[in-house]
GROMACS .gro file of C-alpha atoms in nm:
model
  484
    1UNK     CA    1  27.907   3.531  -6.772
    2UNK     CA    2  28.065   3.823  -6.592
    3UNK     CA    3  28.239   3.836  -6.256
    4UNK     CA    4  27.994   3.981  -6.004
    5UNK     CA    5  28.235   4.050  -5.724
    6UNK     CA    6  28.172   4.383  -5.564
    7UNK     CA    7  28.514   4.500  -5.469
    8UNK     CA    8  28.913   4.582  -5.576
    9UNK     CA    9  30.803   4.123  -4.860
   10UNK     CA   10  30.886   3.941  -4.640
   11UNK     CA   11  31.002   4.158  -4.346
   12UNK     CA   12  31.344   4.036  -4.225
   13UNK     CA   13  31.330   3.847  -3.897
   14UNK     CA   14  30.951   3.826  -3.895
   15UNK     CA   15  30.817   3.473  -3.920
   16UNK     CA   16  30.533   3.387  -4.154
   17UNK     CA   17  30.294   3.315  -3.873
   18UNK     CA   18  30.367   3.653  -3.718
   19UNK     CA   19  30.276   3.829  -4.041
   20UNK     CA   20  29.944   3.652  -4.076
   21UNK     CA   21  29.845   3.626  -3.712
   22UNK     CA   22  29.950   3.985  -3.652
   23UNK     CA   23  29.724   4.104  -3.929
   24UNK     CA   24  29.438   3.894  -3.799
   25UNK     CA   25  29.487   4.024  -3.446
   26UNK     CA   26  29.483   4.380  -3.576
   27UNK     CA   27  29.152   4.305  -3.740
   28UNK     CA   28  29.006   4.202  -3.405
   29UNK     CA   29  29.171   4.465  -3.188
   30UNK     CA   30  29.118   4.772  -3.403
   31UNK     CA   31  28.796   4.931  -3.519
   32UNK     CA   32  28.677   4.912  -3.877
   33UNK     CA   33  28.760   5.279  -3.916
   34UNK     CA   34  29.122   5.228  -3.817
   35UNK     CA   35  29.163   4.929  -4.047
   36UNK     CA   36  29.009   5.117  -4.337
   37UNK     CA   37  29.214   5.429  -4.274
   38UNK     CA   38  29.540   5.232  -4.278
   39UNK     CA   39  29.470   5.131  -4.637
   40UNK     CA   40  29.497   4.790  -4.795
   41UNK     CA   41  29.844   4.842  -4.942
   42UNK     CA   42  30.146   5.065  -4.929
   43UNK     CA   43  30.435   5.004  -5.168
   44UNK     CA   44  30.372   4.632  -5.166
   45UNK     CA   45  30.347   4.575  -4.792
   46UNK     CA   46  30.051   4.594  -4.559
   47UNK     CA   47  30.088   4.893  -4.327
   48UNK     CA   48  29.965   4.708  -4.020
   49UNK     CA   49  30.238   4.448  -4.076
   50UNK     CA   50  30.500   4.705  -4.171
   51UNK     CA   51  30.468   4.913  -3.853
   52UNK     CA   52  30.617   4.638  -3.639
   53UNK     CA   53  30.928   4.614  -3.853
   54UNK     CA   54  30.956   4.992  -3.878
   55UNK     CA   55  30.947   5.023  -3.500
   56UNK     CA   56  31.275   4.835  -3.479
   57UNK     CA   57  31.459   5.127  -3.639
   58UNK     CA   58  31.477   5.501  -3.575
   59UNK     CA   59  31.258   5.593  -3.872
   60UNK     CA   60  30.890   5.528  -3.929
   61UNK     CA   61  30.669   5.328  -4.158
   62UNK     CA   62  30.546   5.421  -4.503
   63UNK     CA   63  30.745   5.624  -4.751
   64UNK     CA   64  30.529   5.922  -4.849
   65UNK     CA   65  30.795   6.109  -5.043
   66UNK     CA   66  30.975   6.424  -4.937
   67UNK     CA   67  30.979   6.549  -4.582
   68UNK     CA   68  31.069   6.394  -4.246
   69UNK     CA   69  30.999   6.026  -4.211
   70UNK     CA   70  30.701   5.943  -3.989
   71UNK     CA   71  30.733   5.748  -3.669
   72UNK     CA   72  30.577   5.404  -3.660
   73UNK     CA   73  30.225   5.377  -3.532
   74UNK     CA   74  30.189   5.168  -3.216
   75UNK     CA   75  30.112   4.804  -3.279
   76UNK     CA   76  29.804   4.638  -3.142
   77UNK     CA   77  29.875   4.408  -2.848
   78UNK     CA   78  29.883   4.039  -2.926
   79UNK     CA   79  29.594   3.825  -2.816
   80UNK     CA   80  29.711   3.495  -2.965
   81UNK     CA   81  29.982   3.280  -2.816
   82UNK     CA   82  30.292   3.199  -3.014
   83UNK     CA   83  30.232   2.957  -3.297
   84UNK     CA   84  30.466   2.665  -3.268
   85UNK     CA   85  30.574   2.400  -3.517
   86UNK     CA   86  30.239   2.228  -3.499
   87UNK     CA   87  30.048   1.996  -3.270
   88UNK     CA   88  30.183   1.650  -3.182
   89UNK     CA   89  30.082   1.379  -3.425
   90UNK     CA   90  29.801   1.232  -3.216
   91UNK     CA   91  29.659   1.577  -3.139
   92UNK     CA   92  29.679   1.674  -3.507
   93UNK     CA   93  29.490   1.359  -3.606
   94UNK     CA   94  29.219   1.432  -3.352
   95UNK     CA   95  29.193   1.791  -3.476
   96UNK     CA   96  29.163   1.666  -3.832
   97UNK     CA   97  28.880   1.433  -3.735
   98UNK     CA   98  28.702   1.714  -3.554
   99UNK     CA   99  28.731   1.947  -3.852
  100UNK     CA  100  28.600   1.681  -4.088
  101UNK     CA  101  28.294   1.618  -3.870
  102UNK     CA  102  28.211   1.988  -3.881
  103UNK     CA  103  28.283   2.053  -4.249
  104UNK     CA  104  28.106   1.752  -4.402
  105UNK     CA  105  27.750   1.862  -4.322
  106UNK     CA  106  27.825   2.223  -4.414
  107UNK     CA  107  27.967   2.115  -4.748
  108UNK     CA  108  27.649   1.917  -4.814
  109UNK     CA  109  27.440   2.236  -4.809
  110UNK     CA  110  27.228   2.233  -5.131
  111UNK     CA  111  27.283   2.608  -5.162
  112UNK     CA  112  27.641   2.531  -5.267
  113UNK     CA  113  27.524   2.363  -5.586
  114UNK     CA  114  27.568   2.016  -5.723
  115UNK     CA  115  27.949   2.000  -5.721
  116UNK     CA  116  28.163   2.099  -5.422
  117UNK     CA  117  28.530   2.041  -5.351
  118UNK     CA  118  28.735   2.131  -5.046
  119UNK     CA  119  29.089   2.134  -4.914
  120UNK     CA  120  29.223   2.242  -4.575
  121UNK     CA  121  29.593   2.210  -4.490
  122UNK     CA  122  29.826   2.311  -4.209
  123UNK     CA  123  30.072   2.548  -4.378
  124UNK     CA  124  30.350   2.477  -4.127
  125UNK     CA  125  30.351   2.099  -4.163
  126UNK     CA  126  30.176   2.042  -4.495
  127UNK     CA  127  29.935   1.805  -4.323
  128UNK     CA  128  29.601   1.766  -4.500
  129UNK     CA  129  29.335   1.828  -4.237
  130UNK     CA  130  29.038   1.781  -4.466
  131UNK     CA  131  28.978   1.724  -4.833
  132UNK     CA  132  28.695   1.631  -5.064
  133UNK     CA  133  28.760   1.617  -5.436
  134UNK     CA  134  29.070   1.825  -5.373
  135UNK     CA  135  29.230   1.725  -5.704
  136UNK     CA  136  28.922   1.779  -5.919
  137UNK     CA  137  28.963   2.067  -6.163
  138UNK     CA  138  28.685   2.324  -6.129
  139UNK     CA  139  28.604   2.665  -6.273
  140UNK     CA  140  28.752   2.886  -6.000
  141UNK     CA  141  28.622   3.232  -6.095
  142UNK     CA  142  28.836   3.500  -5.929
  143UNK     CA  143  29.014   3.266  -5.690
  144UNK     CA  144  29.241   3.201  -5.989
  145UNK     CA  145  29.395   3.539  -5.905
  146UNK     CA  146  29.588   3.356  -5.631
  147UNK     CA  147  29.760   3.157  -5.906
  148UNK     CA  148  29.817   3.468  -6.118
  149UNK     CA  149  29.974   3.644  -5.821
  150UNK     CA  150  30.201   3.354  -5.728
  151UNK     CA  151  30.323   3.315  -6.086
  152UNK     CA  152  30.397   3.686  -6.129
  153UNK     CA  153  30.583   3.708  -5.799
  154UNK     CA  154  30.783   3.395  -5.879
  155UNK     CA  155  30.876   3.538  -6.219
  156UNK     CA  156  30.957   3.897  -6.123
  157UNK     CA  157  30.972   3.938  -5.745
  158UNK     CA  158  30.773   4.182  -5.528
  159UNK     CA  159  30.998   4.484  -5.591
  160UNK     CA  160  30.973   4.481  -5.972
  161UNK     CA  161  30.833   4.801  -6.125
  162UNK     CA  162  30.688   4.846  -6.473
  163UNK     CA  163  30.811   5.139  -6.680
  164UNK     CA  164  30.616   5.383  -6.892
  165UNK     CA  165  30.860   5.592  -7.099
  166UNK     CA  166  30.882   5.882  -7.339
  167UNK     CA  167  31.137   5.847  -7.621
  168UNK     CA  168  31.223   6.046  -7.936
  169UNK     CA  169  31.021   5.940  -8.239
  170UNK     CA  170  31.145   5.868  -8.590
  171UNK     CA  171  30.995   6.186  -8.737
  172UNK     CA  172  31.152   6.527  -8.665
  173UNK     CA  173  31.002   6.688  -8.356
  174UNK     CA  174  30.812   6.372  -8.260
  175UNK     CA  175  30.807   6.207  -7.920
  176UNK     CA  176  30.649   5.871  -7.835
  177UNK     CA  177  30.467   5.762  -7.521
  178UNK     CA  178  30.564   5.395  -7.481
  179UNK     CA  179  30.349   5.165  -7.269
  180UNK     CA  180  30.508   4.895  -7.058
  181UNK     CA  181  30.183   4.752  -6.925
  182UNK     CA  182  30.160   4.943  -6.596
  183UNK     CA  183  29.806   4.888  -6.460
  184UNK     CA  184  29.862   5.153  -6.190
  185UNK     CA  185  29.931   5.432  -6.442
  186UNK     CA  186  29.709   5.733  -6.375
  187UNK     CA  187  29.636   6.063  -6.547
  188UNK     CA  188  29.485   6.210  -6.230
  189UNK     CA  189  29.658   6.511  -6.079
  190UNK     CA  190  29.580   6.372  -5.738
  191UNK     CA  191  29.698   6.014  -5.731
  192UNK     CA  192  29.474   5.734  -5.610
  193UNK     CA  193  29.579   5.566  -5.283
  194UNK     CA  194  29.919   5.402  -5.313
  195UNK     CA  195  30.214   5.475  -5.533
  196UNK     CA  196  30.206   5.418  -5.907
  197UNK     CA  197  30.297   5.546  -6.250
  198UNK     CA  198  30.189   5.906  -6.315
  199UNK     CA  199  30.129   6.068  -6.653
  200UNK     CA  200  30.134   6.402  -6.471
  201UNK     CA  201  30.487   6.346  -6.342
  202UNK     CA  202  30.591   6.197  -6.677
  203UNK     CA  203  30.464   6.505  -6.863
  204UNK     CA  204  30.645   6.738  -6.622
  205UNK     CA  205  30.975   6.552  -6.665
  206UNK     CA  206  30.929   6.536  -7.043
  207UNK     CA  207  30.856   6.910  -7.067
  208UNK     CA  208  31.164   6.985  -6.861
  209UNK     CA  209  31.382   6.767  -7.086
  210UNK     CA  210  31.239   6.924  -7.402
  211UNK     CA  211  31.291   7.278  -7.278
  212UNK     CA  212  31.647   7.196  -7.175
  213UNK     CA  213  31.706   7.082  -7.534
  214UNK     CA  214  31.553   7.401  -7.673
  215UNK     CA  215  31.236   7.234  -7.798
  216UNK     CA  216  30.895   7.386  -7.737
  217UNK     CA  217  30.686   7.222  -8.011
  218UNK     CA  218  30.633   6.847  -8.067
  219UNK     CA  219  30.398   6.593  -8.214
  220UNK     CA  220  30.298   6.305  -7.988
  221UNK     CA  221  30.278   5.940  -8.090
  222UNK     CA  222  30.217   5.637  -7.874
  223UNK     CA  223  30.340   5.278  -7.878
  224UNK     CA  224  30.122   5.009  -7.722
  225UNK     CA  225  30.273   4.721  -7.919
  226UNK     CA  226  30.426   4.536  -7.622
  227UNK     CA  227  30.115   4.322  -7.586
  228UNK     CA  228  30.005   4.095  -7.870
  229UNK     CA  229  29.693   3.902  -7.963
  230UNK     CA  230  29.334   4.008  -7.894
  231UNK     CA  231  29.296   4.303  -7.659
  232UNK     CA  232  28.942   4.207  -7.562
  233UNK     CA  233  28.886   3.932  -7.310
  234UNK     CA  234  28.706   3.631  -7.465
  235UNK     CA  235  28.388   3.725  -7.273
  236UNK     CA  236  28.372   4.037  -7.492
  237UNK     CA  237  28.309   4.395  -7.394
  238UNK     CA  238  28.225   4.398  -7.024
  239UNK     CA  239  28.220   4.664  -6.749
  240UNK     CA  240  28.434   4.438  -6.528
  241UNK     CA  241  28.741   4.471  -6.751
  242UNK     CA  242  28.895   4.712  -7.002
  243UNK     CA  243  29.067   4.619  -7.323
  244UNK     CA  244  29.399   4.460  -7.225
  245UNK     CA  245  29.662   4.697  -7.361
  246UNK     CA  246  30.020   4.790  -7.274
  247UNK     CA  247  29.920   5.154  -7.239
  248UNK     CA  248  29.620   5.269  -7.036
  249UNK     CA  249  29.556   5.533  -6.773
  250UNK     CA  250  29.323   5.465  -6.481
  251UNK     CA  251  29.226   5.129  -6.632
  252UNK     CA  252  29.035   5.308  -6.906
  253UNK     CA  253  28.782   5.436  -6.652
  254UNK     CA  254  28.598   5.753  -6.762
  255UNK     CA  255  28.509   5.856  -6.407
  256UNK     CA  256  28.677   5.882  -6.068
  257UNK     CA  257  28.620   5.518  -5.973
  258UNK     CA  258  28.919   5.302  -5.887
  259UNK     CA  259  28.747   4.965  -5.866
  260UNK     CA  260  28.425   4.788  -5.953
  261UNK     CA  261  28.234   4.761  -6.281
  262UNK     CA  262  28.203   5.064  -6.508
  263UNK     CA  263  28.191   5.107  -6.886
  264UNK     CA  264  28.545   5.156  -7.017
  265UNK     CA  265  28.717   5.346  -7.293
  266UNK     CA  266  28.700   5.195  -7.641
  267UNK     CA  267  29.070   5.280  -7.695
  268UNK     CA  268  29.255   5.319  -7.362
  269UNK     CA  269  29.594   5.369  -7.529
  270UNK     CA  270  29.479   5.659  -7.745
  271UNK     CA  271  29.298   5.818  -7.451
  272UNK     CA  272  29.616   5.792  -7.240
  273UNK     CA  273  29.816   5.960  -7.518
  274UNK     CA  274  29.562   6.241  -7.548
  275UNK     CA  275  29.574   6.298  -7.173
  276UNK     CA  276  29.955   6.306  -7.190
  277UNK     CA  277  29.949   6.559  -7.475
  278UNK     CA  278  29.713   6.782  -7.277
  279UNK     CA  279  29.943   6.767  -6.977
  280UNK     CA  280  30.238   6.868  -7.196
  281UNK     CA  281  30.040   7.166  -7.325
  282UNK     CA  282  29.969   7.275  -6.967
  283UNK     CA  283  30.344   7.275  -6.911
  284UNK     CA  284  30.428   7.506  -7.197
  285UNK     CA  285  30.494   7.254  -7.475
  286UNK     CA  286  30.294   7.309  -7.795
  287UNK     CA  287  30.156   6.981  -7.933
  288UNK     CA  288  30.070   6.969  -8.302
  289UNK     CA  289  29.808   6.734  -8.443
  290UNK     CA  290  29.644   6.441  -8.266
  291UNK     CA  291  29.837   6.152  -8.105
  292UNK     CA  292  29.879   5.857  -8.342
  293UNK     CA  293  30.015   5.506  -8.306
  294UNK     CA  294  30.381   5.463  -8.393
  295UNK     CA  295  30.658   5.214  -8.322
  296UNK     CA  296  30.948   5.315  -8.101
  297UNK     CA  297  31.295   5.236  -8.231
  298UNK     CA  298  31.484   4.972  -8.039
  299UNK     CA  299  31.735   5.109  -7.790
  300UNK     CA  300  31.598   5.463  -7.796
  301UNK     CA  301  31.712   5.659  -7.490
  302UNK     CA  302  31.415   5.779  -7.283
  303UNK     CA  303  31.349   6.145  -7.222
  304UNK     CA  304  31.149   6.058  -6.910
  305UNK     CA  305  31.028   5.753  -6.718
  306UNK     CA  306  30.755   5.682  -6.462
  307UNK     CA  307  30.740   5.363  -6.259
  308UNK     CA  308  30.449   5.150  -6.144
  309UNK     CA  309  30.361   5.047  -5.794
  310UNK     CA  310  30.600   4.766  -5.694
  311UNK     CA  311  30.467   4.429  -5.806
  312UNK     CA  312  30.392   4.324  -5.449
  313UNK     CA  313  30.162   4.625  -5.417
  314UNK     CA  314  29.992   4.545  -5.746
  315UNK     CA  315  29.930   4.191  -5.624
  316UNK     CA  316  29.779   4.318  -5.299
  317UNK     CA  317  29.555   4.565  -5.477
  318UNK     CA  318  29.444   4.298  -5.723
  319UNK     CA  319  29.356   4.049  -5.450
  320UNK     CA  320  29.193   4.294  -5.210
  321UNK     CA  321  28.949   4.436  -5.464
  322UNK     CA  322  28.949   4.150  -5.717
  323UNK     CA  323  29.087   4.383  -5.985
  324UNK     CA  324  29.056   4.211  -6.322
  325UNK     CA  325  29.263   4.469  -6.510
  326UNK     CA  326  29.562   4.422  -6.282
  327UNK     CA  327  29.521   4.045  -6.305
  328UNK     CA  328  29.545   4.041  -6.684
  329UNK     CA  329  29.841   4.281  -6.673
  330UNK     CA  330  30.024   4.053  -6.430
  331UNK     CA  331  29.964   3.749  -6.649
  332UNK     CA  332  30.123   3.933  -6.942
  333UNK     CA  333  30.414   4.054  -6.733
  334UNK     CA  334  30.471   3.693  -6.633
  335UNK     CA  335  30.468   3.598  -7.001
  336UNK     CA  336  30.725   3.865  -7.088
  337UNK     CA  337  30.951   3.753  -6.803
  338UNK     CA  338  30.921   3.394  -6.926
  339UNK     CA  339  31.001   3.460  -7.292
  340UNK     CA  340  30.641   3.412  -7.403
  341UNK     CA  341  30.426   3.649  -7.612
  342UNK     CA  342  30.236   3.897  -7.398
  343UNK     CA  343  29.895   3.758  -7.492
  344UNK     CA  344  29.625   3.544  -7.336
  345UNK     CA  345  29.793   3.231  -7.477
  346UNK     CA  346  30.139   3.342  -7.372
  347UNK     CA  347  30.015   3.423  -7.025
  348UNK     CA  348  29.859   3.078  -6.991
  349UNK     CA  349  30.184   2.904  -7.084
  350UNK     CA  350  30.393   3.125  -6.858
  351UNK     CA  351  30.166   3.097  -6.554
  352UNK     CA  352  30.146   2.719  -6.590
  353UNK     CA  353  30.524   2.691  -6.615
  354UNK     CA  354  30.594   2.923  -6.323
  355UNK     CA  355  30.351   2.744  -6.093
  356UNK     CA  356  30.499   2.406  -6.186
  357UNK     CA  357  30.843   2.544  -6.097
  358UNK     CA  358  30.711   2.617  -5.747
  359UNK     CA  359  30.652   2.245  -5.703
  360UNK     CA  360  30.272   2.244  -5.705
  361UNK     CA  361  30.071   1.996  -5.908
  362UNK     CA  362  29.921   2.176  -6.208
  363UNK     CA  363  29.781   1.865  -6.378
  364UNK     CA  364  29.428   1.929  -6.503
  365UNK     CA  365  29.466   2.304  -6.453
  366UNK     CA  366  29.411   2.570  -6.715
  367UNK     CA  367  29.493   2.939  -6.683
  368UNK     CA  368  29.320   3.075  -6.992
  369UNK     CA  369  29.320   3.422  -6.836
  370UNK     CA  370  29.463   3.590  -6.530
  371UNK     CA  371  29.138   3.724  -6.387
  372UNK     CA  372  28.904   3.425  -6.368
  373UNK     CA  373  28.638   3.591  -6.582
  374UNK     CA  374  28.650   3.298  -6.824
  375UNK     CA  375  28.477   2.967  -6.764
  376UNK     CA  376  28.753   2.771  -6.938
  377UNK     CA  377  28.985   2.834  -6.643
  378UNK     CA  378  29.031   2.521  -6.432
  379UNK     CA  379  29.205   2.471  -6.098
  380UNK     CA  380  29.161   2.239  -5.802
  381UNK     CA  381  29.108   2.329  -5.440
  382UNK     CA  382  29.426   2.135  -5.364
  383UNK     CA  383  29.623   2.357  -5.603
  384UNK     CA  384  29.496   2.671  -5.431
  385UNK     CA  385  29.584   2.551  -5.081
  386UNK     CA  386  29.920   2.435  -5.215
  387UNK     CA  387  29.993   2.784  -5.345
  388UNK     CA  388  29.879   2.946  -5.021
  389UNK     CA  389  30.109   2.713  -4.827
  390UNK     CA  390  30.397   2.805  -5.060
  391UNK     CA  391  30.327   3.173  -4.992
  392UNK     CA  392  30.354   3.102  -4.618
  393UNK     CA  393  30.683   2.915  -4.658
  394UNK     CA  394  30.972   3.103  -4.488
  395UNK     CA  395  31.189   2.995  -4.781
  396UNK     CA  396  30.958   3.179  -5.024
  397UNK     CA  397  30.945   3.539  -4.895
  398UNK     CA  398  30.890   3.671  -5.248
  399UNK     CA  399  30.543   3.511  -5.245
  400UNK     CA  400  30.427   3.675  -4.922
  401UNK     CA  401  30.204   3.939  -5.092
  402UNK     CA  402  29.976   3.650  -5.195
  403UNK     CA  403  29.882   3.631  -4.827
  404UNK     CA  404  29.903   3.996  -4.726
  405UNK     CA  405  29.680   4.099  -5.016
  406UNK     CA  406  29.390   3.873  -4.924
  407UNK     CA  407  29.080   4.060  -4.804
  408UNK     CA  408  29.007   4.040  -4.430
  409UNK     CA  409  28.664   3.904  -4.334
  410UNK     CA  410  28.438   4.179  -4.209
  411UNK     CA  411  28.693   4.452  -4.281
  412UNK     CA  412  28.839   4.495  -4.629
  413UNK     CA  413  28.784   4.450  -5.001
  414UNK     CA  414  28.546   4.184  -5.127
  415UNK     CA  415  28.510   4.038  -4.775
  416UNK     CA  416  28.420   4.367  -4.607
  417UNK     CA  417  28.056   4.267  -4.557
  418UNK     CA  418  28.109   3.891  -4.530
  419UNK     CA  419  28.164   3.705  -4.201
  420UNK     CA  420  28.136   4.044  -4.034
  421UNK     CA  421  28.013   4.148  -3.691
  422UNK     CA  422  27.993   3.862  -3.444
  423UNK     CA  423  28.113   3.592  -3.681
  424UNK     CA  424  28.401   3.385  -3.541
  425UNK     CA  425  28.575   3.447  -3.872
  426UNK     CA  426  28.566   3.828  -3.853
  427UNK     CA  427  28.918   3.966  -3.860
  428UNK     CA  428  29.069   3.616  -3.869
  429UNK     CA  429  28.983   3.482  -4.213
  430UNK     CA  430  29.170   3.631  -4.508
  431UNK     CA  431  29.043   3.498  -4.839
  432UNK     CA  432  28.992   3.553  -5.209
  433UNK     CA  433  28.636   3.533  -5.332
  434UNK     CA  434  28.521   3.399  -5.666
  435UNK     CA  435  28.184   3.463  -5.829
  436UNK     CA  436  28.039   3.383  -6.170
  437UNK     CA  437  27.680   3.293  -6.240
  438UNK     CA  438  27.642   2.946  -6.087
  439UNK     CA  439  28.002   2.942  -5.964
  440UNK     CA  440  28.110   3.041  -5.614
  441UNK     CA  441  28.446   2.990  -5.447
  442UNK     CA  442  28.649   3.101  -5.147
  443UNK     CA  443  29.018   3.035  -5.075
  444UNK     CA  444  29.246   3.180  -4.813
  445UNK     CA  445  29.403   3.146  -4.470
  446UNK     CA  446  29.299   3.155  -4.107
  447UNK     CA  447  29.470   3.120  -3.771
  448UNK     CA  448  29.260   2.857  -3.598
  449UNK     CA  449  29.184   2.827  -3.227
  450UNK     CA  450  29.491   2.613  -3.163
  451UNK     CA  451  29.716   2.875  -3.322
  452UNK     CA  452  29.786   2.705  -3.654
  453UNK     CA  453  29.792   2.894  -3.980
  454UNK     CA  454  29.560   2.695  -4.207
  455UNK     CA  455  29.503   2.732  -4.578
  456UNK     CA  456  29.160   2.643  -4.713
  457UNK     CA  457  28.983   2.638  -5.049
  458UNK     CA  458  28.620   2.565  -5.130
  459UNK     CA  459  28.507   2.549  -5.495
  460UNK     CA  460  28.144   2.497  -5.598
  461UNK     CA  461  27.941   2.480  -5.917
  462UNK     CA  462  27.578   2.495  -6.032
  463UNK     CA  463  27.457   2.689  -5.729
  464UNK     CA  464  27.094   2.798  -5.771
  465UNK     CA  465  27.132   3.116  -5.566
  466UNK     CA  466  27.456   3.314  -5.556
  467UNK     CA  467  27.403   3.501  -5.226
  468UNK     CA  468  27.293   3.178  -5.054
  469UNK     CA  469  27.604   3.003  -5.185
  470UNK     CA  470  27.822   3.285  -5.049
  471UNK     CA  471  27.667   3.241  -4.706
  472UNK     CA  472  27.736   2.869  -4.725
  473UNK     CA  473  28.101   2.936  -4.809
  474UNK     CA  474  28.125   3.186  -4.524
  475UNK     CA  475  27.995   2.923  -4.283
  476UNK     CA  476  28.264   2.683  -4.403
  477UNK     CA  477  28.536   2.943  -4.350
  478UNK     CA  478  28.400   3.032  -4.005
  479UNK     CA  479  28.402   2.663  -3.915
  480UNK     CA  480  28.770   2.634  -4.006
  481UNK     CA  481  28.841   2.937  -3.787
  482UNK     CA  482  28.645   2.816  -3.484
  483UNK     CA  483  28.693   2.438  -3.477
  484UNK     CA  484  28.951   2.334  -3.214
   0.00000   0.00000   0.00000
């Protein structure tokens, strides 16, 4: 019943195809070491795609804080011709027939289980190149994260940041740590890769504010009331996901891991408050008693604030490593932005509404969670390719992290070891994986041999052997990449 996956802005003047093809070319032209070193995200924008835009100005790429700005790294030379508006109608029809003749026998592979659906579309024209049961609702596993990402970006935009604050409490000498639902919040003194909320920085700013006010002794409370409903996912306690709370540091992980399954804290909010209190003590503030839950007064002025990774970066991190904790946080942030309760039910209503507002067909769909851990989730392969095409639409730049966050075959995240080496898909396919017992799925994009950016989705059920099903899905993706 648990997800077995192993892993975790639009640049002005840059066309959608340049973003995607450029990333794919980088995957082919650069070594695995270079791709890995560049990191999967940086403030919501892939570094490999950001360098090109940065090279147009006098300053360099990523913002690493104080100090001189770095110069942009050189871009890899292009090896694909310019992608035009699409092939002429007769050529497109012939290409569609050729793709169908290749995909049909691969989709019939018994390793894929007893139910298989497929959708392949040209993102530039919207032309359906192949489909089989494309409107049938299936359990998607983690490919539902594509829907979660699109809904959150549509609701809040890629630059939105989530606040964690410290405010005065109701009792004399009390301060409250107030959670806003930041899934990037960390208590580590050395931050994980990428920007994010920091309890260390928050404690330093709080201590400074207290000392300036002549206060050197406080009691610490914490408010995690922003989220409502059950904190535990319906699958129950599971190493793939922590309790879903508005206040947690390092996803409730007790070790130095940043992704993958591990037993989590029983009370992430209380643990975060204890870590914050300890950090205050280190900075010369005496903390009396143990942190306890309390409710912050409305309109209280914060003593200090720390901000999450921009939403676009959270989306990329979620998709690259299939991060369930970020996924559930994004569903609740979508609910809050949509006037719904920040709960599993509120998230379902908000995600459904936001996706419908994008103009995709959500009939038969169900978004019972944001992560895809639940088997009651239902989406169609046509919905997934529709969302991927929306994310490639030049008129929808706010959705671009849905594409830039997808793992690269043979290089990053949950696709690092899949379609690797000599596969025709290596470095070209970018896709989200989905894995539950008996359920395997793959949805993403590829620049095909004729230069078109295609979106594809393959959903399967009742597979007898998970690894064999994954290989079957990889063959389907490679076929889309290599068929003229």
